[in-house]
mmCIF file of C-alpha atoms in Angstrom:
data_model
loop_
_atom_site.group_PDB
_atom_site.id
_atom_site.type_symbol
_atom_site.label_atom_id
_atom_site.label_comp_id
_atom_site.label_asym_id
_atom_site.label_seq_id
_atom_site.Cartn_x
_atom_site.Cartn_y
_atom_site.Cartn_z
ATOM 1 C CA MET A 1 -7.767 14.915 -7.317
ATOM 2 C CA PHE A 2 -11.412 13.944 -7.354
ATOM 3 C CA GLN A 3 -12.027 11.937 -4.220
ATOM 4 C CA ARG A 4 -14.933 9.616 -3.669
ATOM 5 C CA THR A 5 -16.160 8.369 -0.370
ATOM 6 C CA ILE A 6 -18.170 5.173 -0.337
ATOM 7 C CA ILE A 7 -20.285 4.534 2.690
ATOM 8 C CA VAL A 8 -21.657 1.048 2.916
ATOM 9 C CA THR A 9 -23.777 -0.026 5.822
ATOM 10 C CA ALA A 10 -23.292 -3.663 6.694
ATOM 11 C CA PHE A 11 -26.286 -4.846 8.705
ATOM 12 C CA ALA A 12 -25.522 -6.984 11.714
ATOM 13 C CA GLY A 13 -27.768 -9.848 12.681
ATOM 14 C CA LEU A 14 -30.677 -9.125 14.971
ATOM 15 C CA ALA A 15 -30.625 -10.367 18.499
ATOM 16 C CA ALA A 16 -33.677 -12.149 19.840
ATOM 17 C CA THR A 17 -35.542 -8.945 20.642
ATOM 18 C CA THR A 18 -33.339 -6.002 19.626
ATOM 19 C CA ALA A 19 -30.848 -5.057 16.955
ATOM 20 C CA MET A 20 -27.225 -4.841 17.954
ATOM 21 C CA ALA A 21 -25.719 -1.387 17.569
ATOM 22 C CA GLN A 22 -22.872 -1.101 15.084
ATOM 23 C CA THR A 23 -19.591 0.707 15.454
ATOM 24 C CA ALA A 24 -18.671 3.060 12.611
ATOM 25 C CA VAL A 25 -15.093 2.552 11.444
ATOM 26 C CA PRO A 26 -13.892 5.029 8.795
ATOM 27 C CA PHE A 27 -11.023 3.501 6.784
ATOM 28 C CA ALA A 28 -8.582 5.668 4.801
ATOM 29 C CA LEU A 29 -7.092 3.955 1.757
ATOM 30 C CA ASP A 30 -3.770 4.936 0.231
ATOM 31 C CA TRP A 31 -5.042 5.270 -3.312
ATOM 32 C CA LYS A 32 -7.986 5.031 -5.669
ATOM 33 C CA PHE A 33 -10.559 2.253 -5.914
ATOM 34 C CA GLU A 34 -8.432 -0.112 -7.993
ATOM 35 C CA GLY A 35 -7.816 -3.853 -7.944
ATOM 36 C CA PRO A 36 -5.805 -4.072 -4.692
ATOM 37 C CA ALA A 37 -8.650 -2.311 -2.848
ATOM 38 C CA ALA A 38 -11.108 -5.061 -3.787
ATOM 39 C CA PRO A 39 -10.538 -7.263 -0.687
ATOM 40 C CA TYR A 40 -11.888 -4.541 1.601
ATOM 41 C CA PHE A 41 -15.098 -4.298 -0.405
ATOM 42 C CA VAL A 42 -15.364 -8.099 -0.377
ATOM 43 C CA ALA A 43 -15.264 -7.898 3.418
ATOM 44 C CA ILE A 44 -18.217 -5.504 3.270
ATOM 45 C CA ASP A 45 -20.255 -7.403 0.696
ATOM 46 C CA LYS A 46 -19.821 -10.779 2.368
ATOM 47 C CA GLY A 47 -20.735 -9.399 5.764
ATOM 48 C CA TYR A 48 -17.359 -9.972 7.399
ATOM 49 C CA PHE A 49 -17.358 -6.494 8.940
ATOM 50 C CA ALA A 50 -21.029 -6.769 9.825
ATOM 51 C CA ASP A 51 -20.388 -10.027 11.664
ATOM 52 C CA LYS A 52 -18.008 -8.061 13.896
ATOM 53 C CA GLY A 53 -20.612 -5.361 14.498
ATOM 54 C CA LEU A 54 -18.819 -2.841 12.291
ATOM 55 C CA GLU A 55 -20.104 -0.272 9.813
ATOM 56 C CA VAL A 56 -17.302 0.524 7.406
ATOM 57 C CA GLU A 57 -16.703 3.741 5.497
ATOM 58 C CA ILE A 58 -13.924 3.569 2.893
ATOM 59 C CA THR A 59 -12.304 6.716 1.522
ATOM 60 C CA GLU A 60 -9.887 6.999 -1.377
ATOM 61 C CA GLY A 61 -6.386 8.312 -0.758
ATOM 62 C CA ALA A 62 -3.905 10.458 -2.651
ATOM 63 C CA GLY A 63 -0.758 8.378 -2.202
ATOM 64 C CA SER A 64 1.034 6.041 0.197
ATOM 65 C CA LEU A 65 1.769 8.825 2.689
ATOM 66 C CA ASP A 66 -1.730 10.292 2.590
ATOM 67 C CA ALA A 67 -3.330 8.253 5.372
ATOM 68 C CA ILE A 68 -0.630 8.809 7.990
ATOM 69 C CA PRO A 69 -1.607 12.297 9.197
ATOM 70 C CA LYS A 70 -5.281 11.349 8.921
ATOM 71 C CA ILE A 71 -4.695 8.570 11.441
ATOM 72 C CA ALA A 72 -2.299 10.507 13.655
ATOM 73 C CA THR A 73 -4.769 13.390 14.057
ATOM 74 C CA GLY A 74 -7.651 11.040 14.814
ATOM 75 C CA ALA A 75 -9.602 12.029 11.709
ATOM 76 C CA PHE A 76 -9.687 8.280 10.905
ATOM 77 C CA PRO A 77 -9.132 5.408 13.327
ATOM 78 C CA VAL A 78 -7.566 3.088 10.719
ATOM 79 C CA GLY A 79 -5.850 3.492 7.376
ATOM 80 C CA PHE A 80 -3.536 1.934 4.825
ATOM 81 C CA ALA A 81 -0.073 3.414 4.340
ATOM 82 C CA ASP A 82 3.591 2.800 3.637
ATOM 83 C CA ILE A 83 5.170 1.556 6.859
ATOM 84 C CA ASN A 84 8.537 3.136 6.000
ATOM 85 C CA SER A 85 6.892 6.533 5.787
ATOM 86 C CA VAL A 86 5.242 5.831 9.149
ATOM 87 C CA ILE A 87 8.717 5.265 10.597
ATOM 88 C CA LYS A 88 9.925 8.651 9.333
ATOM 89 C CA PHE A 89 6.729 10.351 10.464
ATOM 90 C CA LEU A 90 7.181 9.040 13.996
ATOM 91 C CA ASP A 91 10.769 10.240 14.053
ATOM 92 C CA GLN A 92 9.618 13.714 13.028
ATOM 93 C CA ASN A 93 6.587 13.597 15.342
ATOM 94 C CA PRO A 94 7.696 11.718 18.476
ATOM 95 C CA GLY A 95 4.818 10.224 20.391
ATOM 96 C CA ALA A 96 2.293 10.666 17.580
ATOM 97 C CA PRO A 97 -0.549 8.154 18.143
ATOM 98 C CA VAL A 98 -0.028 6.022 15.042
ATOM 99 C CA THR A 99 1.505 2.603 14.415
ATOM 100 C CA GLY A 100 1.332 -0.365 12.056
ATOM 101 C CA ILE A 101 -0.852 -3.291 13.111
ATOM 102 C CA MET A 102 -1.154 -5.604 10.086
ATOM 103 C CA MET A 103 1.335 -6.044 7.243
ATOM 104 C CA ILE A 104 -0.379 -6.364 3.858
ATOM 105 C CA TYR A 105 2.455 -5.896 1.353
ATOM 106 C CA ASP A 106 5.061 -8.257 2.770
ATOM 107 C CA LYS A 107 7.098 -7.468 -0.337
ATOM 108 C CA PRO A 108 6.760 -3.791 -1.273
ATOM 109 C CA PRO A 109 5.607 -2.792 -4.777
ATOM 110 C CA PHE A 110 7.997 0.174 -4.937
ATOM 111 C CA ALA A 111 9.237 0.295 -8.501
ATOM 112 C CA VAL A 112 10.676 2.311 -11.342
ATOM 113 C CA ILE A 113 8.797 1.790 -14.600
ATOM 114 C CA GLY A 114 10.698 2.735 -17.739
ATOM 115 C CA ARG A 115 10.634 2.369 -21.504
ATOM 116 C CA LYS A 116 13.202 0.353 -23.437
ATOM 117 C CA SER A 117 12.766 2.663 -26.403
ATOM 118 C CA LEU A 118 13.925 5.545 -24.207
ATOM 119 C CA GLY A 119 17.024 3.735 -22.995
ATOM 120 C CA ILE A 120 15.806 2.054 -19.801
ATOM 121 C CA THR A 121 16.863 -1.549 -19.222
ATOM 122 C CA ASP A 122 16.704 -3.960 -16.294
ATOM 123 C CA ASP A 123 19.957 -2.409 -15.038
ATOM 124 C CA PRO A 124 19.311 0.467 -12.590
ATOM 125 C CA LYS A 125 22.362 2.241 -14.009
ATOM 126 C CA SER A 126 20.353 2.833 -17.186
ATOM 127 C CA LEU A 127 18.438 5.536 -15.295
ATOM 128 C CA GLU A 128 21.527 7.729 -15.326
ATOM 129 C CA GLY A 129 21.455 10.479 -17.913
ATOM 130 C CA LYS A 130 17.665 10.207 -18.243
ATOM 131 C CA VAL A 131 14.600 12.063 -16.966
ATOM 132 C CA LEU A 132 12.710 10.422 -14.096
ATOM 133 C CA GLY A 133 9.145 11.482 -13.316
ATOM 134 C CA ALA A 134 8.299 11.269 -9.620
ATOM 135 C CA PRO A 135 5.220 12.482 -7.702
ATOM 136 C CA PRO A 136 6.480 14.013 -4.416
ATOM 137 C CA PRO A 137 3.877 12.155 -2.231
ATOM 138 C CA ASP A 138 4.608 8.801 -3.925
ATOM 139 C CA GLY A 139 5.646 5.935 -1.648
ATOM 140 C CA ALA A 140 8.022 4.569 -4.276
ATOM 141 C CA TRP A 141 9.703 7.942 -4.656
ATOM 142 C CA ALA A 142 10.089 8.084 -0.867
ATOM 143 C CA GLN A 143 12.219 4.928 -1.055
ATOM 144 C CA PHE A 144 14.095 5.854 -4.219
ATOM 145 C CA PRO A 145 17.113 7.262 -2.308
ATOM 146 C CA ILE A 146 17.684 3.811 -0.772
ATOM 147 C CA PHE A 147 17.376 2.201 -4.214
ATOM 148 C CA ALA A 148 19.839 4.772 -5.580
ATOM 149 C CA ALA A 149 22.309 4.184 -2.738
ATOM 150 C CA GLU A 150 22.137 0.389 -2.992
ATOM 151 C CA ASN A 151 22.824 0.584 -6.737
ATOM 152 C CA GLU A 152 25.382 3.407 -6.512
ATOM 153 C CA LEU A 153 23.456 5.654 -8.891
ATOM 154 C CA ASP A 154 24.886 9.057 -9.766
ATOM 155 C CA MET A 155 21.906 11.205 -8.837
ATOM 156 C CA SER A 156 23.530 14.289 -10.342
ATOM 157 C CA SER A 157 23.115 12.664 -13.747
ATOM 158 C CA ILE A 158 19.400 11.908 -13.270
ATOM 159 C CA THR A 159 16.953 14.714 -13.974
ATOM 160 C CA VAL A 160 14.063 14.334 -11.522
ATOM 161 C CA GLU A 161 10.850 15.864 -12.795
ATOM 162 C CA PRO A 162 8.173 16.369 -10.107
ATOM 163 C CA VAL A 163 4.895 15.198 -11.618
ATOM 164 C CA GLY A 164 1.339 14.796 -10.405
ATOM 165 C CA PHE A 165 -0.247 11.398 -10.030
ATOM 166 C CA PRO A 166 -2.707 12.047 -12.902
ATOM 167 C CA THR A 167 0.098 13.047 -15.282
ATOM 168 C CA ARG A 168 2.692 10.440 -14.304
ATOM 169 C CA GLU A 169 1.845 7.635 -16.743
ATOM 170 C CA PRO A 170 0.714 10.000 -19.538
ATOM 171 C CA MET A 171 4.136 11.676 -19.433
ATOM 172 C CA LEU A 172 5.791 8.282 -19.752
ATOM 173 C CA ALA A 173 3.454 7.321 -22.589
ATOM 174 C CA GLU A 174 4.195 10.576 -24.396
ATOM 175 C CA GLY A 175 7.934 10.150 -23.951
ATOM 176 C CA ASN A 176 8.337 13.280 -21.823
ATOM 177 C CA VAL A 177 10.112 11.188 -19.188
ATOM 178 C CA ALA A 178 12.057 7.966 -19.671
ATOM 179 C CA SER A 179 10.881 6.411 -16.418
ATOM 180 C CA ILE A 180 8.618 7.027 -13.432
ATOM 181 C CA THR A 181 8.398 5.906 -9.838
ATOM 182 C CA GLY A 182 5.269 4.134 -8.712
ATOM 183 C CA PHE A 183 3.756 0.909 -7.506
ATOM 184 C CA SER A 184 4.577 -1.936 -9.869
ATOM 185 C CA PHE A 185 0.975 -3.066 -10.303
ATOM 186 C CA THR A 186 -0.319 0.465 -10.810
ATOM 187 C CA SER A 187 2.096 2.333 -13.049
ATOM 188 C CA TYR A 188 2.901 -0.610 -15.324
ATOM 189 C CA LEU A 189 -0.713 -1.350 -16.196
ATOM 190 C CA ASN A 190 -1.676 2.312 -16.430
ATOM 191 C CA ALA A 191 1.110 2.933 -18.927
ATOM 192 C CA ALA A 192 0.101 -0.111 -20.960
ATOM 193 C CA ARG A 193 -3.501 1.060 -20.968
ATOM 194 C CA LEU A 194 -2.343 4.379 -22.417
ATOM 195 C CA GLY A 195 -0.887 2.571 -25.397
ATOM 196 C CA VAL A 196 2.699 1.852 -24.401
ATOM 197 C CA PRO A 197 3.504 -1.628 -25.783
ATOM 198 C CA GLU A 198 4.143 -3.986 -22.893
ATOM 199 C CA ASP A 199 7.301 -5.248 -24.549
ATOM 200 C CA ASP A 200 8.573 -1.654 -24.355
ATOM 201 C CA LEU A 201 8.011 -1.441 -20.590
ATOM 202 C CA VAL A 202 10.617 -2.336 -17.981
ATOM 203 C CA THR A 203 9.789 -2.827 -14.297
ATOM 204 C CA LEU A 204 12.630 -2.313 -11.851
ATOM 205 C CA LEU A 205 11.147 -3.682 -8.626
ATOM 206 C CA MET A 206 13.207 -2.073 -5.899
ATOM 207 C CA SER A 207 13.042 -5.162 -3.691
ATOM 208 C CA ASP A 208 14.831 -7.067 -6.468
ATOM 209 C CA HIS A 209 17.612 -4.492 -6.455
ATOM 210 C CA GLY A 210 18.755 -4.264 -2.872
ATOM 211 C CA VAL A 211 15.815 -2.612 -1.126
ATOM 212 C CA ASP A 212 14.887 -4.844 1.818
ATOM 213 C CA LEU A 213 11.857 -3.053 3.224
ATOM 214 C CA TYR A 214 8.279 -3.893 4.061
ATOM 215 C CA GLY A 215 5.493 -2.189 2.135
ATOM 216 C CA ASN A 216 2.022 -0.961 3.021
ATOM 217 C CA ALA A 217 0.315 -1.931 6.248
ATOM 218 C CA ILE A 218 -2.913 -1.301 8.081
ATOM 219 C CA ILE A 219 -2.155 1.496 10.538
ATOM 220 C CA VAL A 220 -4.162 2.632 13.544
ATOM 221 C CA ASN A 221 -4.595 5.582 15.856
ATOM 222 C CA THR A 222 -3.140 4.096 19.025
ATOM 223 C CA ASP A 223 -5.421 6.075 21.340
ATOM 224 C CA TYR A 224 -8.464 4.703 19.516
ATOM 225 C CA ALA A 225 -7.053 1.167 19.537
ATOM 226 C CA ALA A 226 -6.361 1.281 23.277
ATOM 227 C CA GLU A 227 -9.968 2.262 23.903
ATOM 228 C CA ASN A 228 -11.453 -0.125 21.323
ATOM 229 C CA PRO A 229 -9.234 -3.234 21.117
ATOM 230 C CA ASP A 230 -12.061 -5.576 20.150
ATOM 231 C CA VAL A 231 -13.138 -3.260 17.334
ATOM 232 C CA ILE A 232 -9.615 -3.295 15.905
ATOM 233 C CA LYS A 233 -9.244 -7.064 16.272
ATOM 234 C CA GLY A 234 -12.580 -7.591 14.524
ATOM 235 C CA PHE A 235 -11.638 -5.158 11.771
ATOM 236 C CA LEU A 236 -8.367 -6.982 11.068
ATOM 237 C CA GLU A 237 -10.041 -10.384 11.039
ATOM 238 C CA ALA A 238 -12.567 -9.144 8.479
ATOM 239 C CA VAL A 239 -9.767 -7.665 6.348
ATOM 240 C CA ALA A 240 -7.905 -10.976 6.419
ATOM 241 C CA MET A 241 -11.028 -12.839 5.301
ATOM 242 C CA GLY A 242 -11.471 -10.366 2.456
ATOM 243 C CA TRP A 243 -7.910 -10.937 1.277
ATOM 244 C CA LYS A 244 -8.270 -14.700 1.622
ATOM 245 C CA ASP A 245 -11.308 -14.633 -0.668
ATOM 246 C CA ALA A 246 -9.566 -12.295 -3.124
ATOM 247 C CA ILE A 247 -6.567 -14.592 -3.361
ATOM 248 C CA ALA A 248 -8.834 -17.575 -3.996
ATOM 249 C CA ASP A 249 -10.916 -15.786 -6.663
ATOM 250 C CA PRO A 250 -9.584 -12.409 -7.868
ATOM 251 C CA SER A 251 -12.247 -12.042 -10.554
ATOM 252 C CA ALA A 252 -15.069 -12.385 -8.033
ATOM 253 C CA ALA A 253 -13.347 -9.908 -5.721
ATOM 254 C CA VAL A 254 -13.163 -7.319 -8.486
ATOM 255 C CA GLU A 255 -16.937 -7.570 -8.894
ATOM 256 C CA SER A 256 -17.214 -5.922 -5.473
ATOM 257 C CA LEU A 257 -14.820 -3.213 -6.613
ATOM 258 C CA MET A 258 -16.776 -2.554 -9.809
ATOM 259 C CA GLU A 259 -19.908 -1.798 -7.797
ATOM 260 C CA ARG A 260 -18.061 1.190 -6.313
ATOM 261 C CA ASN A 261 -16.121 2.150 -9.428
ATOM 262 C CA PRO A 262 -18.278 1.182 -12.429
ATOM 263 C CA ALA A 263 -16.092 3.220 -14.788
ATOM 264 C CA ALA A 264 -13.148 0.914 -14.118
ATOM 265 C CA ASP A 265 -12.010 -1.792 -16.520
ATOM 266 C CA ALA A 266 -12.826 -5.097 -14.787
ATOM 267 C CA GLU A 267 -10.229 -7.072 -16.741
ATOM 268 C CA LEU A 268 -7.522 -4.512 -16.022
ATOM 269 C CA GLU A 269 -8.340 -4.334 -12.313
ATOM 270 C CA THR A 270 -8.433 -8.121 -12.019
ATOM 271 C CA ARG A 271 -4.970 -8.238 -13.514
ATOM 272 C CA ARG A 272 -3.812 -5.458 -11.191
ATOM 273 C CA LEU A 273 -5.138 -7.351 -8.175
ATOM 274 C CA GLN A 274 -3.487 -10.573 -9.351
ATOM 275 C CA LEU A 275 -0.143 -8.798 -9.811
ATOM 276 C CA SER A 276 -0.326 -7.449 -6.259
ATOM 277 C CA ILE A 277 -1.214 -10.878 -4.896
ATOM 278 C CA ASP A 278 1.602 -12.640 -6.728
ATOM 279 C CA ALA A 279 4.379 -10.125 -6.069
ATOM 280 C CA ASN A 280 3.443 -8.401 -2.830
ATOM 281 C CA VAL A 281 0.810 -10.111 -0.697
ATOM 282 C CA ALA A 282 0.923 -13.912 -0.944
ATOM 283 C CA THR A 283 4.612 -14.338 -0.178
ATOM 284 C CA GLU A 284 5.961 -17.420 1.545
ATOM 285 C CA ALA A 285 6.119 -15.557 4.854
ATOM 286 C CA ALA A 286 2.585 -14.183 4.520
ATOM 287 C CA MET A 287 1.121 -17.555 3.640
ATOM 288 C CA ALA A 288 2.649 -18.880 6.864
ATOM 289 C CA GLY A 289 1.020 -16.120 8.909
ATOM 290 C CA PHE A 290 -0.681 -13.186 7.220
ATOM 291 C CA GLY A 291 -0.296 -9.805 8.891
ATOM 292 C CA LEU A 292 2.808 -10.518 10.953
ATOM 293 C CA ILE A 293 6.306 -9.114 10.553
ATOM 294 C CA ASP A 294 9.753 -10.499 11.296
ATOM 295 C CA GLU A 295 11.386 -8.361 13.986
ATOM 296 C CA ASP A 296 14.895 -8.909 12.644
ATOM 297 C CA ARG A 297 13.822 -7.897 9.156
ATOM 298 C CA MET A 298 12.139 -4.773 10.501
ATOM 299 C CA ALA A 299 15.293 -3.879 12.398
ATOM 300 C CA SER A 300 17.272 -4.421 9.189
ATOM 301 C CA ALA A 301 14.823 -2.192 7.302
ATOM 302 C CA VAL A 302 15.393 0.590 9.826
ATOM 303 C CA GLU A 303 19.137 0.283 9.289
ATOM 304 C CA GLN A 304 18.595 0.559 5.550
ATOM 305 C CA ILE A 305 16.442 3.640 5.980
ATOM 306 C CA LYS A 306 19.416 5.169 7.772
ATOM 307 C CA LEU A 307 21.364 5.013 4.514
ATOM 308 C CA THR A 308 19.474 8.034 3.225
ATOM 309 C CA TYR A 309 17.572 9.404 6.215
ATOM 310 C CA GLU A 310 19.089 10.906 9.338
ATOM 311 C CA PHE A 311 17.000 10.056 12.358
ATOM 312 C CA THR A 312 16.469 12.912 14.774
ATOM 313 C CA ASN A 313 15.685 10.460 17.559
ATOM 314 C CA GLU A 314 16.967 6.998 18.343
ATOM 315 C CA PRO A 315 14.856 4.553 16.304
ATOM 316 C CA ASP A 316 12.378 2.563 18.364
ATOM 317 C CA VAL A 317 11.308 -0.462 16.336
ATOM 318 C CA ALA A 318 8.648 -1.361 18.900
ATOM 319 C CA SER A 319 6.807 1.881 18.192
ATOM 320 C CA TYR A 320 6.483 1.229 14.453
ATOM 321 C CA PHE A 321 4.440 -1.962 14.548
ATOM 322 C CA THR A 322 2.534 -4.037 17.073
ATOM 323 C CA GLU A 323 1.100 -7.527 16.762
ATOM 324 C CA ASP A 324 -1.173 -7.030 19.782
ATOM 325 C CA TYR A 325 -4.312 -7.100 17.622
ATOM 326 C CA LEU A 326 -3.323 -10.131 15.530
ATOM 327 C CA PRO A 327 -3.597 -13.845 16.300
ATOM 328 C CA GLU A 328 -0.295 -15.242 17.568
ATOM 329 C CA ALA A 329 0.250 -17.192 14.345
ATOM 330 C CA GLY A 330 -1.218 -14.546 12.056
ATOM 331 C CA PHE A 331 -4.190 -15.171 9.807
ATOM 332 C CA PRO A 332 -4.462 -18.177 7.453
ATOM 333 C CA LEU A 333 -4.714 -17.392 3.751
ATOM 334 C CA GLU A 334 -5.415 -20.928 2.578
#
């Protein structure tokens, strides 16, 4: 996939006689420069990173799992990735220097998007006997086994077609598959943009059908964080301010996105951002303290992951997420 890297230098204020040096912080996104990425560009354009003495470099990703090895190897200090995939990665790579530090998608956008005209309804059982298109690196596909187990789907009756991210929605639009896995705010709108009537689209949000997991979070290389705690704290505060502004005015936030992706459809990306805010980000729990997690819910999520994944090592919930770099009450979004 074509990958762009946007480097934006945010100039810090000058001291009385000398300029303050900035710290470069490369940030690995999970996906392309679309609506839900806008808050991070808002944080650049409004100087929130600069105020913390940070120079931010944002790089596109190739899926919800993409950033994890980038962070674990130290290629990037911070990234954005599916926390459930982080949990599995840490089980397979004990002691790897990566953990979650700020929950963004309190309610995950993992979904199956299908077409009514091809037999898909709001009942997960309608997937049986049909063809499902799923990109192997897709975060939603990674959680599909839990969705299938919770809804007692007969997987032997579902034909799973491995597809690439660029061909996923086109295959659905062309009727080559009856449904696809993806993020609700991405695949739904992409399919509609390709000409699928919206009244023919069905969104099966996994969290509405028994999947009780968290979604994507800011993750960090723990070695870097231990050596640069103030950098990480400042980075998270700037991110929170970017999201706060985006929630207050999604259209204005997308203007920052359009500067980096002028080929995008501003109206479409504003809608995509709004969908992510409404369904995934601005939940009741997040509005009470953005960035935090509930320990009992995380423990429950680990138990649910066990339904379809056999841990090699005893799960250690404390290693998957830390609130050490967040305010005690989280960040305010209002």
